[in-house]
DNA sequence: GTCTATAATAGGATAGAC
DNA sequence: GTCTATCCTATTATAGAC
């Protein structure tokens, strides 16, 4: 996905970035992520963000044209975090190794950036209107390209003939769940929070089930 | 899960239900679901709900003590919709048939009640504080009981020794995804909306992958 | 660049006429 | 039971002093 090109969407009248500006913008965005992750776009107030950064709310409007501009900056920030290793997977690669690596990368993202995952989830649940401006056309093309790789593997008899789209959705949902639904996982398992070991265990279980489910044998050891 | 007992939480000063009251309350709840599913608790305004029902907003406060009371009524409504067939699954049952049936039930819920699923998802992503009052203690016990059934199947050699909790999370996330992330599925696949056939295809794919992933053979035909 | 003060509006909630 | 009018607070956003 080409994300750099879209940075201007976040703030059309963006001023040249001085040192102070860059630092403050990042601080505001970081605080904004906390709120957006908990309450979504509509449910978040500039006031709360301002208090969280320790800045008067007028400053937020100095750095970002308005609430929507700040939100879009946060979204762009998230899209830039996304792991792109899956983009380069090709038909020549080993399916089992490639899928295992992708699951690992997605789960690592859930562990390291749970708030980013939640903001994205809330945005999609809300209809994803703010995202459509950012990734409409080439996102669909990207998805088709990735699905084609799975289809080619199946056609070559390297894996079961599973529907590529549904397999990708299963990988997405299964990994994102550990970020988005962490509060529920904690509740039903009696944990206070998820630690690294929990994510590692989940990763191995997901890889085991999904690879076998596609008729694949897990790679002997991860590289 | 014992849900009926908790109905009083939704509105402690609930008045006896007359015909008009019951009808209006349902109309309000229905309209509220639309908004809560799109914007979560904080992001939803009573005003918007009132306009959607075609009632002055003072009426909403007549029927529900306040915004929180209305939200909790919506949540209770959702919990009552939940499929309970999984509760009665026991060690004696056939794992493949039971898991396939559960996936089918969960996916059917996503198809028939996508808004309920989204409200629940938003609530969990937001931290799930409003849910904890409703199902804290026995929810954990319920989960442990269900996980124990999977563990017993594994111990009896009826299926692979997968971690029950992670398997359940995979079933939950994989099925709920088609409700919560429908907007994204539509975007990447170029659909305008998901139809029954899409859900049926997804159901079969999920059952195929997950059953095989657990070392199970799909039941010949569904009952 | 930063902040106080303030405008303008939307939000939740209630009083009280009907 | 129903609705208008209203209160008060929170919210987005801006003006303008420093």
Tab-separated table of C-alpha atoms (C1' of nucleotides) in Angstrom:
chain	number	residue	atom	x	y	z
A	1	UNK	CA	0.000	0.000	0.000
A	2	UNK	CA	1.323	3.428	-0.908
A	3	UNK	CA	0.954	5.413	2.238
A	4	UNK	CA	3.526	8.174	1.969
A	5	UNK	CA	1.657	9.722	-0.903
A	6	UNK	CA	-1.400	10.095	1.255
A	7	UNK	CA	0.206	11.948	4.139
A	8	UNK	CA	-1.135	15.258	2.858
A	9	UNK	CA	-4.683	14.053	3.429
A	10	UNK	CA	-4.128	14.289	7.156
A	11	UNK	CA	-3.624	18.035	6.995
A	12	UNK	CA	-3.933	19.810	3.669
A	13	UNK	CA	-2.598	23.111	5.063
A	14	UNK	CA	0.311	21.469	6.836
A	15	UNK	CA	3.051	23.923	7.686
A	16	UNK	CA	6.743	23.094	7.277
A	17	UNK	CA	7.811	20.978	10.215
A	18	UNK	CA	9.969	22.772	12.742
A	19	UNK	CA	11.565	20.952	15.630
A	20	UNK	CA	9.013	22.084	18.232
A	21	UNK	CA	6.111	21.484	15.910
A	22	UNK	CA	7.199	17.962	15.117
A	23	UNK	CA	7.642	17.150	18.797
A	24	UNK	CA	4.293	18.598	19.851
A	25	UNK	CA	2.418	17.024	16.977
A	26	UNK	CA	3.743	13.623	17.961
A	27	UNK	CA	2.824	14.176	21.616
A	28	UNK	CA	-0.698	15.187	20.650
A	29	UNK	CA	-1.092	12.245	18.306
A	30	UNK	CA	0.081	9.862	20.982
A	31	UNK	CA	-2.433	11.202	23.487
A	32	UNK	CA	-5.119	11.214	20.830
A	33	UNK	CA	-4.527	7.521	20.159
A	34	UNK	CA	-5.428	6.679	23.753
A	35	UNK	CA	-8.780	8.400	23.451
A	36	UNK	CA	-9.664	7.318	19.923
A	37	UNK	CA	-8.836	3.710	20.850
A	38	UNK	CA	-11.290	3.833	23.740
A	39	UNK	CA	-14.111	5.911	22.310
A	40	UNK	CA	-13.750	6.141	18.542
A	41	UNK	CA	-13.878	9.344	16.522
A	42	UNK	CA	-17.231	10.733	17.641
A	43	UNK	CA	-16.829	9.668	21.255
A	44	UNK	CA	-13.499	11.415	21.700
A	45	UNK	CA	-13.227	15.027	22.843
A	46	UNK	CA	-10.403	17.437	22.038
A	47	UNK	CA	-10.580	18.638	25.626
A	48	UNK	CA	-9.712	15.236	27.054
A	49	UNK	CA	-6.812	14.865	24.639
A	50	UNK	CA	-5.525	18.330	25.527
A	51	UNK	CA	-5.591	17.537	29.244
A	52	UNK	CA	-3.832	14.263	28.575
A	53	UNK	CA	-0.972	16.003	26.708
A	54	UNK	CA	-0.932	18.823	29.251
A	55	UNK	CA	-1.594	21.471	26.614
A	56	UNK	CA	-4.390	24.018	26.305
A	57	UNK	CA	-6.873	22.801	23.779
A	58	UNK	CA	-6.300	25.854	21.591
A	59	UNK	CA	-2.877	24.408	20.845
A	60	UNK	CA	-4.416	21.318	19.343
A	61	UNK	CA	-6.213	23.523	16.869
A	62	UNK	CA	-2.990	25.288	16.121
A	63	UNK	CA	-1.289	22.034	15.114
A	64	UNK	CA	-4.272	20.335	13.537
A	65	UNK	CA	-6.931	22.162	11.574
A	66	UNK	CA	-9.711	20.424	13.488
A	67	UNK	CA	-10.741	17.193	15.179
A	68	UNK	CA	-11.060	15.379	11.865
A	69	UNK	CA	-7.580	16.495	10.820
A	70	UNK	CA	-6.125	15.127	14.028
A	71	UNK	CA	-7.996	11.872	13.587
A	72	UNK	CA	-6.763	11.454	10.042
A	73	UNK	CA	-3.216	12.138	11.168
A	74	UNK	CA	-3.646	9.349	13.698
A	75	UNK	CA	-4.978	7.012	11.014
A	76	UNK	CA	-2.093	7.796	8.650
A	77	UNK	CA	0.297	7.126	11.521
A	78	UNK	CA	-1.305	3.718	11.996
A	79	UNK	CA	-1.184	2.784	8.322
A	80	UNK	CA	2.523	3.587	8.289
A	81	UNK	CA	3.072	1.139	11.139
A	82	UNK	CA	1.638	-1.753	9.189
A	83	UNK	CA	3.899	-4.626	8.448
A	84	UNK	CA	4.588	-4.863	4.735
A	85	UNK	CA	6.432	-8.162	4.653
A	86	UNK	CA	3.344	-9.895	3.282
A	87	UNK	CA	3.451	-7.678	0.209
A	88	UNK	CA	6.574	-9.332	-1.144
A	89	UNK	CA	5.386	-12.930	-0.752
A	90	UNK	CA	5.271	-14.614	-4.141
A	91	UNK	CA	4.165	-17.874	-5.662
A	92	UNK	CA	7.718	-19.241	-5.520
A	93	UNK	CA	7.819	-18.989	-1.719
A	94	UNK	CA	7.001	-21.890	0.545
A	95	UNK	CA	3.356	-21.535	1.636
A	96	UNK	CA	3.828	-22.912	5.138
A	97	UNK	CA	6.771	-20.657	5.893
A	98	UNK	CA	5.133	-17.610	4.346
A	99	UNK	CA	1.822	-18.039	6.160
A	100	UNK	CA	3.540	-18.752	9.464
A	101	UNK	CA	5.644	-15.624	9.041
A	102	UNK	CA	2.562	-13.545	8.258
A	103	UNK	CA	0.684	-14.809	11.302
A	104	UNK	CA	3.728	-14.061	13.419
A	105	UNK	CA	3.979	-10.530	12.026
A	106	UNK	CA	0.278	-9.815	12.519
A	107	UNK	CA	0.346	-11.124	16.077
A	108	UNK	CA	3.462	-9.125	16.839
A	109	UNK	CA	1.601	-6.046	15.626
A	110	UNK	CA	-1.314	-6.830	17.945
A	111	UNK	CA	1.094	-7.157	20.844
A	112	UNK	CA	3.140	-4.045	20.132
A	113	UNK	CA	0.422	-1.748	18.848
A	114	UNK	CA	-2.853	-2.825	20.454
A	115	UNK	CA	-4.214	0.713	20.448
A	116	UNK	CA	-3.517	1.134	16.743
A	117	UNK	CA	-5.388	-2.096	16.121
A	118	UNK	CA	-8.339	-0.924	18.200
A	119	UNK	CA	-8.578	2.442	16.492
A	120	UNK	CA	-8.576	0.704	13.159
A	121	UNK	CA	-11.183	-1.794	14.359
A	122	UNK	CA	-13.473	0.947	15.673
A	123	UNK	CA	-13.127	2.844	12.433
A	124	UNK	CA	-14.043	-0.228	10.364
A	125	UNK	CA	-16.966	-1.093	12.655
A	126	UNK	CA	-18.209	2.480	12.306
A	127	UNK	CA	-18.328	2.004	8.561
A	128	UNK	CA	-14.780	2.993	7.663
A	129	UNK	CA	-15.759	6.201	5.886
A	130	UNK	CA	-12.617	7.965	7.044
A	131	UNK	CA	-10.468	5.166	5.698
A	132	UNK	CA	-12.024	5.055	2.261
A	133	UNK	CA	-10.386	8.355	1.331
A	134	UNK	CA	-7.011	6.876	2.200
A	135	UNK	CA	-6.897	3.445	0.646
A	136	UNK	CA	-9.858	2.717	-1.522
A	137	UNK	CA	-8.625	1.754	-4.982
A	138	UNK	CA	-5.233	0.158	-4.461
A	139	UNK	CA	-6.335	-1.621	-1.302
A	140	UNK	CA	-8.693	-3.781	-3.310
A	141	UNK	CA	-5.974	-4.411	-5.903
A	142	UNK	CA	-3.512	-5.277	-3.143
A	143	UNK	CA	-5.970	-7.755	-1.643
A	144	UNK	CA	-6.604	-9.429	-4.966
A	145	UNK	CA	-2.882	-9.768	-5.529
A	146	UNK	CA	-2.334	-11.424	-2.176
A	147	UNK	CA	-5.310	-13.720	-2.663
A	148	UNK	CA	-3.907	-14.711	-6.060
A	149	UNK	CA	-0.743	-16.005	-4.401
A	150	UNK	CA	-2.788	-18.296	-2.173
A	151	UNK	CA	-4.833	-19.423	-5.155
A	152	UNK	CA	-1.656	-20.221	-7.099
A	153	UNK	CA	-0.348	-22.323	-4.230
A	154	UNK	CA	-3.607	-24.255	-4.147
A	155	UNK	CA	-3.613	-24.684	-7.927
A	156	UNK	CA	-0.054	-26.041	-7.774
A	157	UNK	CA	-1.168	-28.580	-5.174
A	158	UNK	CA	1.059	-27.044	-2.513
A	159	UNK	CA	-1.888	-26.569	-0.153
A	160	UNK	CA	-5.578	-27.450	0.125
A	161	UNK	CA	-7.956	-25.565	-2.174
A	162	UNK	CA	-9.194	-23.187	0.502
A	163	UNK	CA	-10.785	-19.914	-0.535
A	164	UNK	CA	-7.964	-17.335	-0.299
A	165	UNK	CA	-10.177	-14.475	0.861
A	166	UNK	CA	-11.662	-16.419	3.756
A	167	UNK	CA	-8.256	-17.698	4.768
A	168	UNK	CA	-6.903	-14.155	4.887
A	169	UNK	CA	-9.924	-13.008	6.903
A	170	UNK	CA	-9.318	-15.842	9.353
A	171	UNK	CA	-5.685	-14.812	9.792
A	172	UNK	CA	-6.661	-11.174	10.232
A	173	UNK	CA	-9.444	-11.810	12.693
A	174	UNK	CA	-7.594	-14.466	14.658
A	175	UNK	CA	-4.573	-12.242	15.228
A	176	UNK	CA	-6.314	-8.895	15.680
A	177	UNK	CA	-8.584	-10.477	18.253
A	178	UNK	CA	-5.746	-10.490	20.791
A	179	UNK	CA	-5.485	-6.705	20.535
A	180	UNK	CA	-9.096	-5.687	20.023
A	181	UNK	CA	-10.742	-8.130	22.429
A	182	UNK	CA	-7.961	-8.169	25.013
A	183	UNK	CA	-10.346	-6.970	27.723
A	184	UNK	CA	-12.604	-9.957	27.101
A	185	UNK	CA	-9.715	-12.427	26.946
A	186	UNK	CA	-8.536	-11.115	30.292
A	187	UNK	CA	-11.997	-11.449	31.766
A	188	UNK	CA	-12.675	-15.027	30.709
A	189	UNK	CA	-9.169	-16.265	31.498
A	190	UNK	CA	-8.886	-14.360	34.764
A	191	UNK	CA	-5.756	-12.489	33.682
A	192	UNK	CA	-5.158	-8.847	34.552
A	193	UNK	CA	-3.376	-8.191	31.266
A	194	UNK	CA	-1.846	-10.114	28.381
A	195	UNK	CA	1.913	-10.592	28.562
A	196	UNK	CA	4.427	-11.535	25.887
A	197	UNK	CA	4.177	-15.237	26.708
A	198	UNK	CA	0.414	-15.140	26.099
A	199	UNK	CA	0.952	-13.735	22.616
A	200	UNK	CA	3.664	-16.278	21.851
A	201	UNK	CA	1.447	-19.144	22.922
A	202	UNK	CA	-1.418	-17.764	20.868
A	203	UNK	CA	0.880	-17.373	17.866
A	204	UNK	CA	2.004	-20.981	17.988
A	205	UNK	CA	-1.548	-22.254	18.417
A	206	UNK	CA	-2.809	-20.165	15.504
A	207	UNK	CA	0.023	-21.291	13.248
A	208	UNK	CA	-0.530	-24.920	14.187
A	209	UNK	CA	-4.277	-24.884	13.591
A	210	UNK	CA	-4.327	-22.753	10.457
A	211	UNK	CA	-1.413	-24.444	8.679
A	212	UNK	CA	-2.775	-27.907	9.367
A	213	UNK	CA	-6.234	-26.673	8.413
A	214	UNK	CA	-4.867	-25.763	4.988
A	215	UNK	CA	-3.083	-29.079	4.575
A	216	UNK	CA	0.337	-27.628	5.310
A	217	UNK	CA	3.145	-28.916	7.507
A	218	UNK	CA	4.722	-26.329	9.806
A	219	UNK	CA	8.311	-25.386	8.905
A	220	UNK	CA	10.818	-27.222	11.116
A	221	UNK	CA	12.228	-24.154	12.888
A	222	UNK	CA	11.579	-20.455	12.411
A	223	UNK	CA	14.402	-18.583	10.733
B	1	UNK	CA	-25.191	-17.544	31.209
B	2	UNK	CA	-28.016	-16.433	33.446
B	3	UNK	CA	-29.281	-13.342	31.775
B	4	UNK	CA	-32.876	-13.006	32.929
B	5	UNK	CA	-31.730	-12.382	36.461
B	6	UNK	CA	-29.802	-9.370	35.288
B	7	UNK	CA	-32.641	-7.623	33.514
B	8	UNK	CA	-33.156	-5.300	36.465
B	9	UNK	CA	-29.696	-3.849	35.953
B	10	UNK	CA	-30.908	-2.171	32.788
B	11	UNK	CA	-33.393	-0.034	34.652
B	12	UNK	CA	-33.640	-0.345	38.420
B	13	UNK	CA	-36.777	1.843	38.628
B	14	UNK	CA	-38.522	0.066	35.780
B	15	UNK	CA	-42.247	0.655	35.775
B	16	UNK	CA	-44.771	-2.112	35.069
B	17	UNK	CA	-44.929	-2.630	31.336
B	18	UNK	CA	-48.086	-1.305	29.682
B	19	UNK	CA	-48.829	-1.953	26.042
B	20	UNK	CA	-47.747	1.490	24.844
B	21	UNK	CA	-44.694	1.491	27.037
B	22	UNK	CA	-43.532	-1.863	25.785
B	23	UNK	CA	-44.001	-0.814	22.181
B	24	UNK	CA	-42.191	2.509	22.580
B	25	UNK	CA	-39.364	1.027	24.575
B	26	UNK	CA	-38.725	-1.483	21.822
B	27	UNK	CA	-38.834	1.215	19.150
B	28	UNK	CA	-36.350	3.322	21.101
B	29	UNK	CA	-34.028	0.382	21.713
B	30	UNK	CA	-34.102	-0.511	18.048
B	31	UNK	CA	-33.158	3.012	17.014
B	32	UNK	CA	-30.543	3.146	19.750
B	33	UNK	CA	-28.912	-0.004	18.409
B	34	UNK	CA	-28.263	1.705	15.084
B	35	UNK	CA	-26.428	4.549	16.747
B	36	UNK	CA	-24.557	2.556	19.371
B	37	UNK	CA	-23.372	0.141	16.663
B	38	UNK	CA	-21.915	3.003	14.670
B	39	UNK	CA	-20.525	5.243	17.397
B	40	UNK	CA	-20.350	3.325	20.664
B	41	UNK	CA	-21.687	4.541	23.992
B	42	UNK	CA	-19.894	7.870	24.285
B	43	UNK	CA	-20.197	8.730	20.614
B	44	UNK	CA	-23.959	8.299	20.540
B	45	UNK	CA	-26.334	11.163	21.328
B	46	UNK	CA	-29.829	10.845	22.728
B	47	UNK	CA	-30.889	13.555	20.327
B	48	UNK	CA	-29.964	11.511	17.258
B	49	UNK	CA	-31.762	8.466	18.630
B	50	UNK	CA	-34.857	10.544	19.362
B	51	UNK	CA	-34.931	11.913	15.825
B	52	UNK	CA	-34.487	8.411	14.459
B	53	UNK	CA	-37.515	7.095	16.398
B	54	UNK	CA	-39.463	10.228	15.632
B	55	UNK	CA	-39.955	11.049	19.314
B	56	UNK	CA	-38.988	14.126	21.328
B	57	UNK	CA	-35.915	13.368	23.335
B	58	UNK	CA	-37.760	14.002	26.582
B	59	UNK	CA	-39.648	10.788	25.882
B	60	UNK	CA	-36.444	8.801	25.892
B	61	UNK	CA	-35.842	10.029	29.418
B	62	UNK	CA	-39.335	9.063	30.353
B	63	UNK	CA	-38.794	5.464	29.311
B	64	UNK	CA	-35.166	5.132	30.334
B	65	UNK	CA	-33.716	6.810	33.366
B	66	UNK	CA	-30.765	8.131	31.373
B	67	UNK	CA	-28.397	7.405	28.493
B	68	UNK	CA	-26.617	4.712	30.478
B	69	UNK	CA	-29.899	3.030	31.321
B	70	UNK	CA	-30.846	2.909	27.652
B	71	UNK	CA	-27.437	1.532	26.736
B	72	UNK	CA	-27.655	-1.191	29.341
B	73	UNK	CA	-31.121	-2.115	28.118
B	74	UNK	CA	-29.609	-2.500	24.657
B	75	UNK	CA	-26.808	-4.660	26.038
B	76	UNK	CA	-29.214	-6.897	27.943
B	77	UNK	CA	-31.246	-7.246	24.762
B	78	UNK	CA	-28.127	-8.415	22.953
B	79	UNK	CA	-27.129	-10.923	25.604
B	80	UNK	CA	-30.593	-12.450	25.409
B	81	UNK	CA	-30.134	-12.989	21.682
B	82	UNK	CA	-27.050	-15.113	22.195
B	83	UNK	CA	-27.169	-18.662	21.048
B	84	UNK	CA	-26.985	-21.009	23.998
B	85	UNK	CA	-26.632	-24.298	22.150
B	86	UNK	CA	-22.939	-24.417	22.969
B	87	UNK	CA	-23.754	-24.502	26.683
B	88	UNK	CA	-25.146	-28.001	26.511
B	89	UNK	CA	-22.248	-29.567	24.597
B	90	UNK	CA	-20.666	-32.307	26.688
B	91	UNK	CA	-17.688	-34.636	26.575
B	92	UNK	CA	-19.869	-37.416	25.210
B	93	UNK	CA	-20.702	-35.456	22.055
B	94	UNK	CA	-18.804	-35.844	18.827
B	95	UNK	CA	-16.191	-33.043	18.657
B	96	UNK	CA	-16.394	-32.500	14.900
B	97	UNK	CA	-20.177	-32.251	14.883
B	98	UNK	CA	-20.267	-30.050	17.982
B	99	UNK	CA	-17.623	-27.605	16.752
B	100	UNK	CA	-19.178	-27.425	13.298
B	101	UNK	CA	-22.552	-26.716	14.859
B	102	UNK	CA	-21.074	-23.985	17.057
B	103	UNK	CA	-19.331	-22.292	14.124
B	104	UNK	CA	-22.584	-22.428	12.192
B	105	UNK	CA	-24.510	-20.893	15.086
B	106	UNK	CA	-21.963	-18.119	15.617
B	107	UNK	CA	-21.889	-17.280	11.930
B	108	UNK	CA	-25.659	-17.279	11.754
B	109	UNK	CA	-25.658	-14.781	14.593
B	110	UNK	CA	-23.227	-12.554	12.703
B	111	UNK	CA	-25.479	-12.669	9.672
B	112	UNK	CA	-28.757	-12.079	11.477
B	113	UNK	CA	-27.606	-9.652	14.152
B	114	UNK	CA	-24.593	-7.767	12.780
B	115	UNK	CA	-25.448	-4.630	14.756
B	116	UNK	CA	-25.644	-6.572	18.006
B	117	UNK	CA	-22.231	-8.015	17.261
B	118	UNK	CA	-20.804	-4.562	16.548
B	119	UNK	CA	-22.207	-3.016	19.702
B	120	UNK	CA	-20.695	-5.847	21.689
B	121	UNK	CA	-17.373	-5.474	19.873
B	122	UNK	CA	-17.253	-1.722	20.474
B	123	UNK	CA	-18.057	-2.237	24.115
B	124	UNK	CA	-15.262	-4.810	24.523
B	125	UNK	CA	-12.759	-2.648	22.624
B	126	UNK	CA	-13.683	0.270	24.891
B	127	UNK	CA	-12.709	-1.835	27.881
B	128	UNK	CA	-15.987	-3.579	28.537
B	129	UNK	CA	-16.716	-1.786	31.792
B	130	UNK	CA	-20.439	-1.757	31.169
B	131	UNK	CA	-20.426	-5.488	30.568
B	132	UNK	CA	-18.546	-6.406	33.703
B	133	UNK	CA	-21.570	-5.575	35.844
B	134	UNK	CA	-23.636	-7.981	33.807
B	135	UNK	CA	-21.589	-11.124	33.450
B	136	UNK	CA	-18.367	-11.015	35.409
B	137	UNK	CA	-18.286	-14.028	37.721
B	138	UNK	CA	-20.242	-16.720	35.954
B	139	UNK	CA	-18.894	-15.753	32.550
B	140	UNK	CA	-15.431	-16.887	33.591
B	141	UNK	CA	-16.867	-20.088	35.050
B	142	UNK	CA	-18.835	-20.683	31.876
B	143	UNK	CA	-15.721	-20.243	29.761
B	144	UNK	CA	-13.724	-22.647	31.892
B	145	UNK	CA	-16.474	-25.214	31.604
B	146	UNK	CA	-16.547	-24.979	27.812
B	147	UNK	CA	-12.762	-25.118	27.597
B	148	UNK	CA	-12.807	-28.224	29.795
B	149	UNK	CA	-14.929	-30.027	27.222
B	150	UNK	CA	-12.352	-29.342	24.516
B	151	UNK	CA	-9.582	-30.424	26.854
B	152	UNK	CA	-11.403	-33.676	27.610
B	153	UNK	CA	-11.778	-34.404	23.895
B	154	UNK	CA	-8.058	-33.847	23.421
B	155	UNK	CA	-7.197	-35.990	26.436
B	156	UNK	CA	-9.378	-38.788	25.067
B	157	UNK	CA	-7.477	-38.622	21.793
B	158	UNK	CA	-10.583	-37.510	19.903
B	159	UNK	CA	-8.824	-34.408	18.584
B	160	UNK	CA	-5.382	-32.781	18.516
B	161	UNK	CA	-4.109	-31.340	21.810
B	162	UNK	CA	-4.866	-27.741	20.875
B	163	UNK	CA	-5.222	-25.171	23.634
B	164	UNK	CA	-8.984	-24.894	24.208
B	165	UNK	CA	-8.962	-21.174	24.990
B	166	UNK	CA	-7.140	-20.233	21.812
B	167	UNK	CA	-9.384	-22.487	19.758
B	168	UNK	CA	-12.461	-20.814	21.189
B	169	UNK	CA	-10.964	-17.367	20.514
B	170	UNK	CA	-10.281	-18.392	16.930
B	171	UNK	CA	-13.887	-19.503	16.469
B	172	UNK	CA	-15.195	-16.311	18.044
B	173	UNK	CA	-12.966	-13.978	16.080
B	174	UNK	CA	-13.312	-15.818	12.794
B	175	UNK	CA	-17.107	-15.729	12.901
B	176	UNK	CA	-17.634	-12.288	14.443
B	177	UNK	CA	-15.326	-10.820	11.836
B	178	UNK	CA	-18.032	-11.159	9.197
B	179	UNK	CA	-20.315	-8.886	11.236
B	180	UNK	CA	-17.851	-6.442	12.771
B	181	UNK	CA	-15.554	-5.989	9.785
B	182	UNK	CA	-18.217	-6.284	7.099
B	183	UNK	CA	-17.371	-2.830	5.769
B	184	UNK	CA	-13.781	-3.887	5.186
B	185	UNK	CA	-14.738	-7.221	3.636
B	186	UNK	CA	-16.971	-5.358	1.225
B	187	UNK	CA	-14.208	-2.912	0.365
B	188	UNK	CA	-11.497	-5.472	-0.379
B	189	UNK	CA	-13.792	-7.856	-2.225
B	190	UNK	CA	-15.629	-5.141	-4.124
B	191	UNK	CA	-19.033	-6.163	-2.784
B	192	UNK	CA	-21.678	-3.624	-1.835
B	193	UNK	CA	-22.963	-5.787	0.988
B	194	UNK	CA	-22.683	-9.342	2.267
B	195	UNK	CA	-25.495	-11.673	1.273
B	196	UNK	CA	-26.588	-15.010	2.672
B	197	UNK	CA	-24.468	-16.953	0.198
B	198	UNK	CA	-21.350	-15.108	1.373
B	199	UNK	CA	-22.008	-16.164	4.942
B	200	UNK	CA	-22.675	-19.750	3.921
B	201	UNK	CA	-19.454	-19.929	1.944
B	202	UNK	CA	-17.543	-18.417	4.852
B	203	UNK	CA	-19.143	-20.888	7.234
B	204	UNK	CA	-18.082	-23.887	5.176
B	205	UNK	CA	-14.544	-22.555	4.760
B	206	UNK	CA	-14.187	-21.889	8.481
B	207	UNK	CA	-15.500	-25.316	9.403
B	208	UNK	CA	-13.199	-26.990	6.905
B	209	UNK	CA	-10.054	-25.175	8.042
B	210	UNK	CA	-10.692	-25.261	11.778
B	211	UNK	CA	-11.850	-28.882	11.986
B	212	UNK	CA	-8.924	-30.119	9.917
B	213	UNK	CA	-6.634	-27.829	11.909
B	214	UNK	CA	-7.688	-29.663	15.066
B	215	UNK	CA	-7.231	-33.078	13.503
B	216	UNK	CA	-10.947	-33.643	13.008
B	217	UNK	CA	-12.893	-34.987	10.050
B	218	UNK	CA	-15.985	-33.009	9.083
B	219	UNK	CA	-19.288	-34.818	9.727
B	220	UNK	CA	-20.689	-36.328	6.536
B	221	UNK	CA	-23.836	-34.182	6.348
B	222	UNK	CA	-25.277	-31.614	8.740
B	223	UNK	CA	-28.360	-32.737	10.601
C	1	DG	C1'	4.672	29.774	19.040
C	2	DT	C1'	1.717	29.800	23.221
C	3	DC	C1'	-2.096	30.564	25.967
C	4	DT	C1'	-6.453	32.954	28.051
C	5	DA	C1'	-10.891	34.169	27.042
C	6	DT	C1'	-14.882	33.495	24.632
C	7	DA	C1'	-18.058	32.534	21.020
C	8	DA	C1'	-21.366	29.221	19.202
C	9	DT	C1'	-23.334	24.963	19.314
C	10	DA	C1'	-24.601	20.344	20.803
C	11	DG	C1'	-25.279	17.351	24.532
C	12	DG	C1'	-27.818	15.269	28.698
C	13	DA	C1'	-31.381	16.006	31.642
C	14	DT	C1'	-35.686	18.096	33.886
C	15	DA	C1'	-39.932	21.026	34.840
C	16	DG	C1'	-44.246	21.557	33.962
C	17	DA	C1'	-48.131	22.457	30.678
C	18	DC	C1'	-51.303	19.595	28.276
D	1	DG	C1'	-48.597	9.355	28.771
D	2	DT	C1'	-46.778	13.138	25.743
D	3	DC	C1'	-44.405	17.098	24.391
D	4	DT	C1'	-42.526	22.092	24.584
D	5	DA	C1'	-39.484	24.947	26.741
D	6	DT	C1'	-35.560	25.333	29.307
D	7	DC	C1'	-31.336	24.606	32.243
D	8	DC	C1'	-26.704	23.521	32.536
D	9	DT	C1'	-22.672	21.519	31.095
D	10	DA	C1'	-19.512	19.981	27.574
D	11	DT	C1'	-17.869	20.549	23.102
D	12	DT	C1'	-15.671	22.401	18.886
D	13	DA	C1'	-13.536	26.193	17.357
D	14	DT	C1'	-11.613	30.957	17.088
D	15	DA	C1'	-9.991	35.680	18.376
D	16	DG	C1'	-6.566	38.049	20.090
D	17	DA	C1'	-3.268	39.178	23.974
D	18	DC	C1'	1.383	37.862	25.095
